[in-house]
XYZ file of C-alpha atoms in Angstrom:
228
model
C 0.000 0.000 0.000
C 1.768 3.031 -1.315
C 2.332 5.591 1.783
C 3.697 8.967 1.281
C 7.415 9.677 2.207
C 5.834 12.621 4.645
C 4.254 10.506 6.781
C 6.250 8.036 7.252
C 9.150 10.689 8.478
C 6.535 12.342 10.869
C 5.090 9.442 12.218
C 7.281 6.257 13.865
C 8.248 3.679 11.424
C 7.598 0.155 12.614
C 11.155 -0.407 12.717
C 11.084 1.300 15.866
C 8.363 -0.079 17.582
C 8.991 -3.381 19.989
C 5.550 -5.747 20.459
C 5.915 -7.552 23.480
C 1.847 -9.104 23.802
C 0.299 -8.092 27.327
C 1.784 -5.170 29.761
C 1.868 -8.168 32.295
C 4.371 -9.474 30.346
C 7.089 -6.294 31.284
C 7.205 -7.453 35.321
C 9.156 -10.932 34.413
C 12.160 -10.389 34.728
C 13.184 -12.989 31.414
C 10.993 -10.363 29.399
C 13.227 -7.503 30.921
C 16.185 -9.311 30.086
C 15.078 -9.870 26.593
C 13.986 -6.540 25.604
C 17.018 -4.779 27.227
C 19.544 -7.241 24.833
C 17.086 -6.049 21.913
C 17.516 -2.469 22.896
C 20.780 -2.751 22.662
C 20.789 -4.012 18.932
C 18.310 -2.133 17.674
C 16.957 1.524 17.587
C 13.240 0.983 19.497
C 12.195 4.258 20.195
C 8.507 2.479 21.449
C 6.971 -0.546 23.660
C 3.862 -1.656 21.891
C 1.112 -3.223 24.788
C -1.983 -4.343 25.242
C -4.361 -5.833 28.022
C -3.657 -2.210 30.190
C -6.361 -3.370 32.946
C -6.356 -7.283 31.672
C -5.804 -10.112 33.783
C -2.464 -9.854 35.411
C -2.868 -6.565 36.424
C -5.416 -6.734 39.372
C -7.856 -4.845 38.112
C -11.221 -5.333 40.289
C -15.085 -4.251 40.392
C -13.613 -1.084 38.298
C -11.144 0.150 40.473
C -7.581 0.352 40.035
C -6.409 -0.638 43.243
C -2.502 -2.547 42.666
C -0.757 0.849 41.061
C 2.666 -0.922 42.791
C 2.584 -3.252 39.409
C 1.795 -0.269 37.380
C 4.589 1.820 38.863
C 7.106 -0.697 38.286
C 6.609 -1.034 34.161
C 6.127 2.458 33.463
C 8.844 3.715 36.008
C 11.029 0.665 34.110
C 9.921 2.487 30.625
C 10.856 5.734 31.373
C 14.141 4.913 32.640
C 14.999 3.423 29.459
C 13.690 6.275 27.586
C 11.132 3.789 25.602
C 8.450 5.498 24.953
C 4.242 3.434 25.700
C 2.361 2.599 22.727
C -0.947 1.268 24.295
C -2.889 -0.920 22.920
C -7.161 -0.289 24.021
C -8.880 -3.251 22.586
C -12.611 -2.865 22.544
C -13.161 -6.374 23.598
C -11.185 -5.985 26.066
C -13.455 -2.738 27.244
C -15.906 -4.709 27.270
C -14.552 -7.784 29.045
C -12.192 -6.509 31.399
C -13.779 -4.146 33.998
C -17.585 -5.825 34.578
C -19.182 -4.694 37.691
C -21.098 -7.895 38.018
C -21.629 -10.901 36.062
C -24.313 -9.182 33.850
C -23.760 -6.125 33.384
C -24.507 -4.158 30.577
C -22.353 -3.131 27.837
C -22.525 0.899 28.604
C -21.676 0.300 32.256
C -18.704 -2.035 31.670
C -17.279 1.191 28.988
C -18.048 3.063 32.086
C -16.346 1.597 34.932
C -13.016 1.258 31.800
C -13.479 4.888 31.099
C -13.494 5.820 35.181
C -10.023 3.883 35.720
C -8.241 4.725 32.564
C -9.182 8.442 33.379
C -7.500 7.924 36.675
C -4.813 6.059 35.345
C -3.498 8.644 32.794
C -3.894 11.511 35.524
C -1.599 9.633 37.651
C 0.846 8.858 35.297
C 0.579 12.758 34.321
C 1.301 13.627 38.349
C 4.412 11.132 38.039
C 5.581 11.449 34.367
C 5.127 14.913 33.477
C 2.901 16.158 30.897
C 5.491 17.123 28.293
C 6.464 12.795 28.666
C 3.193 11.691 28.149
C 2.021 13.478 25.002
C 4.772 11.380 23.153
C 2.875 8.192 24.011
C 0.522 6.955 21.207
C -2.732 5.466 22.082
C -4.318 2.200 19.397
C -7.963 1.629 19.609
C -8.150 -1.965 18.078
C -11.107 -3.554 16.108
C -9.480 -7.172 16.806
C -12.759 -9.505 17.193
C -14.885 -7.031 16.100
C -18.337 -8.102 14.059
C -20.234 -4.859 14.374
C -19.223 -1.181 13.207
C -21.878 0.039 15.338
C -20.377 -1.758 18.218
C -16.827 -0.398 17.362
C -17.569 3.306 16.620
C -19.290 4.242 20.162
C -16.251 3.109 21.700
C -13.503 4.431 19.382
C -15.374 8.027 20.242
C -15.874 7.463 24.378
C -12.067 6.247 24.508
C -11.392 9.209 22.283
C -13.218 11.786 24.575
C -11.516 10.200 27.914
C -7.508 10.258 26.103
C -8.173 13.501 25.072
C -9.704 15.055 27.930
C -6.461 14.161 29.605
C -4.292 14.152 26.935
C -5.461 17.204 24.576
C -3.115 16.415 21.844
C -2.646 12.843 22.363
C -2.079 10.525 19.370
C -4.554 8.055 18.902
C -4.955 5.873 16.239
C -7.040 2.442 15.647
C -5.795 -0.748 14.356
C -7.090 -3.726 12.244
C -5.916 -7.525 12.911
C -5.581 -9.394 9.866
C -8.780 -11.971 9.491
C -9.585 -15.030 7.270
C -12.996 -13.655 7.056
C -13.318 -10.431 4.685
C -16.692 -9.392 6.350
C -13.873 -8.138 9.595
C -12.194 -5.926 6.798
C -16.012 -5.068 5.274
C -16.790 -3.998 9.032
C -13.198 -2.210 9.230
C -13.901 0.005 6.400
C -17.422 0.541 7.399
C -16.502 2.038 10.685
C -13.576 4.296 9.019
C -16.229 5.725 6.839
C -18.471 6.609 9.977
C -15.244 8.264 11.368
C -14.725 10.457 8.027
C -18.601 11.192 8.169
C -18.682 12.486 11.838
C -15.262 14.350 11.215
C -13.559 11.905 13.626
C -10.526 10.360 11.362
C -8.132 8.433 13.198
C -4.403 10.412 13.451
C -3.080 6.865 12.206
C -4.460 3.163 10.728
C -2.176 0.490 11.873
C -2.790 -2.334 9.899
C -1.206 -5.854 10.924
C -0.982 -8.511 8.285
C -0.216 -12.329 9.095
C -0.182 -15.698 7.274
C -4.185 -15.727 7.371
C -4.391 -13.492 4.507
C -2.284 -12.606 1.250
C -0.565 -8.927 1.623
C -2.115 -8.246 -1.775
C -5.936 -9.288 -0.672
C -5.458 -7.105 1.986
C -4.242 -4.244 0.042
C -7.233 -4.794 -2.454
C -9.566 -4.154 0.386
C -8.301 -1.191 1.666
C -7.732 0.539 -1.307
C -10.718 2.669 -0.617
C -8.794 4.197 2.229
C -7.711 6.639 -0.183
C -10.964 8.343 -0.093
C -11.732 8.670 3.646
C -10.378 12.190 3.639
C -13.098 13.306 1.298
């Protein structure tokens, strides 16, 4: 998918960005060891994450209550000068932070959207404010059936980064699927984005052995029209 040179300069290159799967994964001390050695062969400017209030992370009846775990990865980030790249998966909105066995959708986004509020004001208090705004923020669509599912989120998480993090880079990301309705759904919600004036800053889009490179790039070739 042709990109222009621009971009790519302005925004990071995926050269320098380091997956490592869940933020659980930065307390072990093998995964430590492992990213430090890669650090030192590489140029990773940022740690890509997800699961931010998933299991591993004692997250309970929507309140944040084990911020010792917290404070050790960041605090571990920011004295290696790697920057967060935080993964919010809507499923995981919508899993994660349930304030009883069946409660409804719009009070699980709720209780998420109380904690990560008071999650990104702390780290302001600790971090600094000028630190924080060069974090980048990835709503992802992984699992996702239903635009109309995906959108009310992508706006709520949105309006809670921002309200924090005025010019905070957030961007949303698409999982490479066996099923082309996912990338159907995909492009339906980015056209609900460009009709409520609500673009993502970026679109990171992972491809893996499910689908050919050149299917996916098919799909998305209406992309080029979403600024219209």
């Amino acid at each position: 998918i042709p990109m222009d040179a621009v971009v790519q300069r302005e925004f990071c290159p995926m050269g320098r960005i380091l997956r490592v799967g869940r933020v659980c994964e930065l307390l072990k001390a093998e995964i430590r060891a492992q990213l430090e050695a890669l650090c030192a062969e590489l140029v990773v400017e940022y740690v890509h994450f997800r699961c931010l209030f998933g299991d591993g992370m004692y997250v309970y009846s929507g309140s944040m209550y084990a911020t010792y775990e917290y404070d050790q990865i960041f605090d571990y980030l920011h004295d290696l000068s790697l920057v967060p790249f935080i993964e919010l998966d809507v499923q995981e909105v919508l899993r994660s932070v349930r304030l009883g066995a069946f409660a409804p959708d719009f009070v699980v986004l709720a209780g998420f959207m109380r904690i990560l509020t008071e999650f990104l004001a702390r780290c302001i208090k600790r971090y600094g404010l000028e630190s924080m705004h060069r974090w980048r923020f990835e709503i992802s669509s992984f699992d996702i059936v239903d635009q109309e599912q995906l959108f009310p989120c992508y706006i709520c998480l949105r309006e809670v980064v921002h309200a924090v993090l005025p010019n905070a880079v957030i961007g949303v990301g698409y999982h490479d699927s066996s099923c082309r309705k996912d990338v159907g759904v995909f492009l339906a919600f980015l056209h609900q984005c460009g009709l409520h004036r609500h673009l993502p800053d970026f679109i990171g889009i992972r491809v893996g052995t499910a689908m050919h490179p050149v299917v996916i790039g098919e799909e998305f070739s209406s992309f080029r029209h979403l600024n219209a």
